[in-house]
Amino acid sequence: LLYKPIDRVTRSTLVLHDLLKHTPTDHPDYPLLQDALRISQNFLSSINEDIDPRRTAVTTPKGEVRQRGG
């Protein structure tokens, strides 16, 4: 709980992915895990799409603005 909120979502997504990988497909919770993982991944994708490109830009010593690689 001491992580930043987005870190918790990212970690939860990874846990859901691992949990789904080790859950038998005939288990009653399997479809619920699939839905939870899909929702979590969609949320993370929407955050990535909403990032302002200017926030990831850096200014070089010559004053050029370049996008940071990720």
GROMACS .gro file of C-alpha atoms in nm, residues 2-59:
model
   58
    2LEU     CA    1   0.299   0.230   0.018
    3TYR     CA    2   0.342   0.227  -0.359
    4LYS     CA    3   0.216   0.506  -0.579
    5PRO     CA    4  -0.137   0.432  -0.708
    6ILE     CA    5  -0.022   0.362  -1.064
    7ASP     CA    6   0.244   0.125  -0.932
    8ARG     CA    7  -0.027  -0.067  -0.747
    9VAL     CA    8  -0.232  -0.101  -1.066
   10THR     CA    9   0.073  -0.217  -1.258
   11ARG     CA   10   0.164  -0.471  -0.990
   12SER     CA   11  -0.196  -0.589  -0.963
   13THR     CA   12  -0.205  -0.641  -1.340
   14LEU     CA   13   0.107  -0.856  -1.320
   15VAL     CA   14  -0.041  -1.057  -1.031
   16LEU     CA   15  -0.366  -1.108  -1.221
   17HIS     CA   16  -0.172  -1.223  -1.526
   18ASP     CA   17   0.024  -1.480  -1.322
   19LEU     CA   18  -0.286  -1.592  -1.135
   20LEU     CA   19  -0.475  -1.644  -1.461
   21LYS     CA   20  -0.181  -1.836  -1.606
   22HIS     CA   21  -0.193  -2.083  -1.313
   23THR     CA   22  -0.572  -2.112  -1.291
   24PRO     CA   23  -0.733  -2.404  -1.476
   25THR     CA   24  -0.964  -2.287  -1.754
   26ASP     CA   25  -1.251  -2.490  -1.608
   27HIS     CA   26  -1.224  -2.317  -1.269
   28PRO     CA   27  -1.532  -2.104  -1.187
   29ASP     CA   28  -1.314  -1.796  -1.125
   30TYR     CA   29  -1.130  -1.815  -1.458
   31PRO     CA   30  -1.374  -1.589  -1.652
   32LEU     CA   31  -1.373  -1.338  -1.365
   33LEU     CA   32  -0.993  -1.329  -1.366
   34GLN     CA   33  -0.998  -1.275  -1.743
   35ASP     CA   34  -1.235  -0.980  -1.700
   36ALA     CA   35  -1.030  -0.831  -1.417
   37LEU     CA   36  -0.709  -0.862  -1.620
   38ARG     CA   37  -0.873  -0.709  -1.928
   39ILE     CA   38  -1.006  -0.414  -1.725
   40SER     CA   39  -0.669  -0.357  -1.561
   41GLN     CA   40  -0.482  -0.372  -1.894
   42ASN     CA   41  -0.732  -0.135  -2.058
   43PHE     CA   42  -0.689   0.108  -1.771
   44LEU     CA   43  -0.310   0.103  -1.806
   45SER     CA   44  -0.341   0.146  -2.184
   46SER     CA   45  -0.567   0.448  -2.140
   47ILE     CA   46  -0.312   0.606  -1.906
   48ASN     CA   47  -0.037   0.553  -2.163
   49GLU     CA   48  -0.251   0.713  -2.434
   50ASP     CA   49  -0.331   1.015  -2.216
   51ILE     CA   50   0.030   1.105  -2.140
   52ASP     CA   51   0.112   1.444  -2.285
   53PRO     CA   52   0.408   1.407  -2.527
   54ARG     CA   53   0.550   1.736  -2.399
   55ARG     CA   54   0.600   1.577  -2.057
   56THR     CA   55   0.832   1.316  -2.207
   57ALA     CA   56   1.025   1.566  -2.417
   58VAL     CA   57   1.374   1.673  -2.320
   59THR     CA   58   1.570   1.977  -2.428
   0.00000   0.00000   0.00000
